Amino acid sequence: TVTAAGHSFSDSHDLACKFGSIGPVVGEWIAADEYRCLAPAHVEGWVNFDIGMVSEFGAMFADGPQVTFLYTTEASVTTIINNDNNTATVTGTGFVPGQDVYCNLGNGDALVPGIVLSDGSVLCGLPEDNNGVNEYDIRIVDSSGNNIVSSTDANDILTRKVLLDHLLPLSGPSIGGTAIVVYGDHFSPSSLCRFGTLAPFRAAFISPSQVMCESPSMEVGYHDLAVSNNAFDWSVPGLPFEFMNTSSSVIHRVVPKTGPSQGGTILSFDGLAFRNDVSLAFRIGTISNVLGRWLSMNAASCVSPAHSAGSVPVNVFHHNTAFEIKLSQSAATFEYKVIATLSSMTIPESSFVTGGTSVTLFGENFYGSHLSCRFGSTTTNAFIFGSNTVCNAPASKSGFTVIDVSMNLQDFTSSALEFHYVAKPKLMRATPLTFPTIGGSLVYVTGSNMIWGGTNYSASCGYTTSAGTAKSSIHVISSALVVCVTPEGKDDTALQLVYNDVEQSADFQITFILLPGLETDHPAARGLEAGGAVVDIYGDFSTDLSVISCKVGTISGISLTQGSSEKVECILPAHSPATVPVTVAMNERDNAATTLLYEYIANIDLTEPYRTSVSLDGGSLVELMISPSTLPSSLATLPVACVFDLHAAVAKVESNGLVLCLAPAHSSGFVAVGVQIHDVSVWDSSQIQLSYEPHAQITNLQPYDGAEAGGEIIKLTGVHFNEVTHNKFVFGSTKFSPVQFVSSALVVIEQPANDAGSAVLSFLSSGSTSLTDDEFESSGIVFEYIKEEDNPLHVSPQESNEDGGSIAIIYYKVDPYQQSFDNCACKFGSLGPIIGQLTGNGLECRVPAHIAGTIPMYARLFGEMFTSVKQPFSYHETVEVSSSAVYPSFGSVSGGVAVRILHENPMETSIKCHVAGFFVSATSISTNPYVSECIMPAYAPGF
């Protein structure tokens, strides 16, 4: 009976249940929240369960989550085992794990809660003061009282006849002791075994289909084995089991000879007459019936059982018909050893993947001469050294593996140790490669995987020559950088990293050379604190100069500028005023044994000279100012010179610090200018320069005339212009005019105002020797100033439509001496210049397109500047007018002919005639059709 709990079950409707695909199953309404159905038969498994109205079955079911129902196989009981602890185990089939069950195991006891252990067993409780288990009357129900198992058929369990299928093994020694598994059905915990007519004995219950019986001692031959559940009903005649004679077997040798006392060693036996027609067994020490494996008449094996430590005999185990134990005595023995153990440390704990490292293992109870180590799955030979075991690591892939030890090439220690295989270090570079023979220098070795995690391994630096090998400690920065300290050495040497005193990395060739020796019998040098002076150092430099550098005070790594076997030069760095030691060093670290002295003097500053350019021929006076004006006492009496690049010129120093000298001749270009006070060079930090320049020449100017008021932009072309010298030009005797430097061949200048007439252009002379006034020299080029009248008289016409295209004429008054009109143009507002053409007394320009409105107008006849026109120029909106006829169609060039034009035109629009670019007033004659009349102006012959 299935009880469904829910809500809104109606007693006024016909309800029914559905089990999977089976329904409607009409049930019984109990209440609004309960309905019951009797489950129909169904195959085993989970099905969906639902409730709906019969009239609408399949279309409407109850709301809520999906509910399932489990069909199981019908439960049955096979055996009942009293556990003697107020519980009993019921075995069988069809139980549902997790289901709430209650047990009654007969004899009038009440229902007691049980636990479904699996689909084949239930653990049932027994009440206190119970009457035991009555196998003839048991009952197991669910939480609703439904029977799961109900067994009342008397003697069903105990009288159920046992069925036998087969035995395993089928034979054994006649001395007995063979464990025989009986396969069949209907076995129970009360099952009994019986061999032939011997007394039955209790079987070891395994399951309803298996029990185990131990063979007794019997005569050689076949004897039947029978099983019963009640000592009355036997499975006769039973199954035959062969009892065999094994008394002729003899053992000559056991391999291995030793093994751990915990057992588990596979023993191989050499001997005679090993039987394959019986179950082969051995006696090892005091332990009999150790099952073996037959390999041949002369070979067999077994697994050693656990045994106390010591040497024990090994024999084939058998007994006679009187159940007396008999052994085939032999000289074979097997020695049980105390179990060997490993400590938690190996030295080293790592090795290259190439293997070959000698590894020491620490532990206890190592013994024998057949030791071996196993690294992962690879086994290598080992030997005992003192109380420890030493073995060589085989090659392996990188990563962690485990090491264990065997004393007999078979049984390994259960306590394994971790071992790390690492990729062989890859050395990329060693710096430097040259070192002093006295040693103590640092070598920086870069690469990858040079040091790795873990402990108990050693690393050092090795130096190998033909004379032998030396080692030094290694200083670890990271796995990619280590530092070695060189020993004393000479000539070429191989440097490599050595691990565990065995494994070596690739090597680098390094060289040991002597440190330079310095000569100290040269006078002390001096220079300014700003540095930059070149110092000469004499000595024995017959060595590799590429690794030699200068060291000044505490400043090292100063590169050589020149070098030979007797002298090296380097540029001194800046340093505070003081006398400091100067020496040379190898690799910027190893200093020469001797040092020199150098005096740093407080800086002497220079100011820019007044003159920045001079003539190529020289002779110009150059002024430099030094600060402080009073030289240090060590320099005050020393000769002074000006230095133009590398050329020295005698100089005079005034009391105020002014240095005077004449510039020597020099090729064109810039030269650095400084002061040399004996052996001390004084140069400005910003590098004072003087320009040697050739004479500039003007070859042309455009335009070459302009108005008296000036303002015209003039282009000067020529050669050798420069920004420094040619930034001032003079027109005649007027003041300087500003210049825009474009290139050495072009400058642009704004024309200054001047009276009408000719003006000669002059420019600053680069070879001037004046220190107070600029001197100019004539270029020989003449610019003409001309008189300019008022603004243009007028422009005609003064208007145009937006499209433009008409001709505007600007009327000028031009003096007869005007010579050039090569740059005529007009400008309409911001549109321009528009190139024009000078005809008669007027400048004609074509009117450009422009939006409607009034704009200013400009014009020019020459130069770059425009002059405004008095009258503004007007643009009016363009009106499309389509003319279709004109009469008459010809007339005199003097004009005056009245011409009528037939056209289309909207009303109330002002009409003018457009004739040859001129607008002429028109008069409307007719509006239907549109006819206008205008008087033709004078014009040249033609259409």
mmCIF file of N, CA and C in Angstrom, residues 30-70:
data_model
loop_
_atom_site.group_PDB
_atom_site.id
_atom_site.type_symbol
_atom_site.label_atom_id
_atom_site.label_comp_id
_atom_site.label_asym_id
_atom_site.label_seq_id
_atom_site.Cartn_x
_atom_site.Cartn_y
_atom_site.Cartn_z
ATOM 1 N N ILE A 30 -8.486 9.212 1.927
ATOM 2 C CA ILE A 30 -8.427 9.148 3.378
ATOM 3 C C ILE A 30 -8.778 10.503 3.981
ATOM 4 N N ALA A 31 -8.137 11.532 3.475
ATOM 5 C CA ALA A 31 -8.369 12.890 3.965
ATOM 6 C C ALA A 31 -7.893 13.859 2.906
ATOM 7 N N ALA A 32 -8.083 15.165 3.169
ATOM 8 C CA ALA A 32 -7.678 16.182 2.183
ATOM 9 C C ALA A 32 -6.180 16.183 1.969
ATOM 10 N N ASP A 33 -5.432 15.619 2.898
ATOM 11 C CA ASP A 33 -3.983 15.609 2.731
ATOM 12 C C ASP A 33 -3.430 14.189 2.651
ATOM 13 N N GLU A 34 -4.274 13.171 2.363
ATOM 14 C CA GLU A 34 -3.781 11.796 2.288
ATOM 15 C C GLU A 34 -4.641 10.993 1.320
ATOM 16 N N TYR A 35 -3.938 10.173 0.475
ATOM 17 C CA TYR A 35 -4.602 9.286 -0.475
ATOM 18 C C TYR A 35 -3.747 8.034 -0.586
ATOM 19 N N ARG A 36 -4.407 6.833 -0.670
ATOM 20 C CA ARG A 36 -3.670 5.576 -0.690
ATOM 21 C C ARG A 36 -4.025 4.769 -1.930
ATOM 22 N N CYS A 37 -2.966 4.090 -2.460
ATOM 23 C CA CYS A 37 -3.151 3.201 -3.605
ATOM 24 C C CYS A 37 -2.394 1.915 -3.360
ATOM 25 N N LEU A 38 -2.855 0.860 -3.985
ATOM 26 C CA LEU A 38 -2.157 -0.414 -3.948
ATOM 27 C C LEU A 38 -1.251 -0.471 -5.174
ATOM 28 N N ALA A 39 0.079 -0.605 -4.950
ATOM 29 C CA ALA A 39 1.027 -0.576 -6.061
ATOM 30 C C ALA A 39 0.810 -1.762 -6.985
ATOM 31 N N PRO A 40 0.710 -1.512 -8.321
ATOM 32 C CA PRO A 40 0.593 -2.620 -9.276
ATOM 33 C C PRO A 40 1.969 -3.253 -9.501
ATOM 34 N N ALA A 41 1.995 -4.419 -10.132
ATOM 35 C CA ALA A 41 3.260 -5.066 -10.471
ATOM 36 C C ALA A 41 4.002 -4.215 -11.514
ATOM 37 N N HIS A 42 5.309 -4.233 -11.428
ATOM 38 C CA HIS A 42 6.105 -3.418 -12.348
ATOM 39 C C HIS A 42 7.521 -3.971 -12.357
ATOM 40 N N VAL A 43 8.262 -3.718 -13.414
ATOM 41 C CA VAL A 43 9.651 -4.160 -13.462
ATOM 42 C C VAL A 43 10.461 -3.370 -12.433
ATOM 43 N N GLU A 44 11.637 -3.901 -12.056
ATOM 44 C CA GLU A 44 12.479 -3.282 -11.047
ATOM 45 C C GLU A 44 12.979 -1.921 -11.536
ATOM 46 N N GLY A 45 13.037 -0.918 -10.613
ATOM 47 C CA GLY A 45 13.594 0.400 -10.942
ATOM 48 C C GLY A 45 12.724 1.521 -10.422
ATOM 49 N N TRP A 46 13.217 2.759 -10.601
ATOM 50 C CA TRP A 46 12.492 3.956 -10.162
ATOM 51 C C TRP A 46 11.457 4.348 -11.206
ATOM 52 N N VAL A 47 10.250 4.759 -10.755
ATOM 53 C CA VAL A 47 9.207 5.257 -11.656
ATOM 54 C C VAL A 47 8.656 6.551 -11.056
ATOM 55 N N ASN A 48 8.102 7.402 -11.926
ATOM 56 C CA ASN A 48 7.442 8.618 -11.456
ATOM 57 C C ASN A 48 6.067 8.261 -10.880
ATOM 58 N N PHE A 49 5.715 8.898 -9.786
ATOM 59 C CA PHE A 49 4.435 8.657 -9.137
ATOM 60 C C PHE A 49 3.640 9.956 -9.143
ATOM 61 N N ASP A 50 2.318 9.860 -9.457
ATOM 62 C CA ASP A 50 1.474 11.047 -9.480
ATOM 63 C C ASP A 50 0.036 10.663 -9.174
ATOM 64 N N ILE A 51 -0.794 11.677 -8.894
ATOM 65 C CA ILE A 51 -2.227 11.501 -8.622
ATOM 66 C C ILE A 51 -2.997 12.492 -9.469
ATOM 67 N N GLY A 52 -4.091 11.992 -10.117
ATOM 68 C CA GLY A 52 -4.923 12.875 -10.924
ATOM 69 C C GLY A 52 -6.363 12.415 -10.923
ATOM 70 N N MET A 53 -7.238 13.251 -11.517
ATOM 71 C CA MET A 53 -8.654 12.877 -11.625
ATOM 72 C C MET A 53 -8.825 11.886 -12.776
ATOM 73 N N VAL A 54 -9.692 10.915 -12.537
ATOM 74 C CA VAL A 54 -9.894 9.865 -13.533
ATOM 75 C C VAL A 54 -10.438 10.450 -14.821
ATOM 76 N N SER A 55 -11.337 11.442 -14.704
ATOM 77 C CA SER A 55 -11.970 12.015 -15.899
ATOM 78 C C SER A 55 -10.973 12.785 -16.773
ATOM 79 N N GLU A 56 -9.938 13.264 -16.176
ATOM 80 C CA GLU A 56 -8.947 14.020 -16.951
ATOM 81 C C GLU A 56 -7.573 13.399 -16.778
ATOM 82 N N PHE A 57 -7.521 12.114 -16.652
ATOM 83 C CA PHE A 57 -6.258 11.428 -16.386
ATOM 84 C C PHE A 57 -5.311 11.563 -17.578
ATOM 85 N N GLY A 58 -4.099 11.960 -17.304
ATOM 86 C CA GLY A 58 -3.130 12.195 -18.380
ATOM 87 C C GLY A 58 -3.029 13.642 -18.770
ATOM 88 N N ALA A 59 -4.116 14.420 -18.484
ATOM 89 C CA ALA A 59 -4.085 15.839 -18.846
ATOM 90 C C ALA A 59 -3.786 16.709 -17.647
ATOM 91 N N MET A 60 -4.151 16.262 -16.457
ATOM 92 C CA MET A 60 -3.959 17.106 -15.270
ATOM 93 C C MET A 60 -3.571 16.209 -14.098
ATOM 94 N N PHE A 61 -2.466 16.580 -13.456
ATOM 95 C CA PHE A 61 -2.004 15.864 -12.284
ATOM 96 C C PHE A 61 -1.719 16.864 -11.174
ATOM 97 N N ALA A 62 -1.394 16.324 -10.029
ATOM 98 C CA ALA A 62 -1.190 17.176 -8.866
ATOM 99 C C ALA A 62 0.016 18.103 -9.068
ATOM 100 N N ASP A 63 -0.103 19.310 -8.472
ATOM 101 C CA ASP A 63 1.012 20.247 -8.523
ATOM 102 C C ASP A 63 2.095 19.809 -7.533
ATOM 103 N N GLY A 64 3.237 20.516 -7.621
ATOM 104 C CA GLY A 64 4.307 20.243 -6.673
ATOM 105 C C GLY A 64 5.466 19.506 -7.322
ATOM 106 N N PRO A 65 6.505 19.209 -6.542
ATOM 107 C CA PRO A 65 7.694 18.556 -7.107
ATOM 108 C C PRO A 65 7.394 17.121 -7.547
ATOM 109 N N GLN A 66 8.220 16.625 -8.462
ATOM 110 C CA GLN A 66 8.059 15.265 -8.952
ATOM 111 C C GLN A 66 8.399 14.259 -7.844
ATOM 112 N N VAL A 67 7.521 13.255 -7.672
ATOM 113 C CA VAL A 67 7.697 12.221 -6.657
ATOM 114 C C VAL A 67 8.013 10.915 -7.372
ATOM 115 N N THR A 68 8.965 10.132 -6.836
ATOM 116 C CA THR A 68 9.328 8.848 -7.450
ATOM 117 C C THR A 68 9.034 7.699 -6.496
ATOM 118 N N PHE A 69 8.919 6.504 -7.090
ATOM 119 C CA PHE A 69 8.619 5.283 -6.334
ATOM 120 C C PHE A 69 9.565 4.197 -6.827
ATOM 121 N N LEU A 70 10.169 3.400 -5.898
ATOM 122 C CA LEU A 70 11.164 2.408 -6.260
ATOM 123 C C LEU A 70 10.555 1.007 -6.213
#
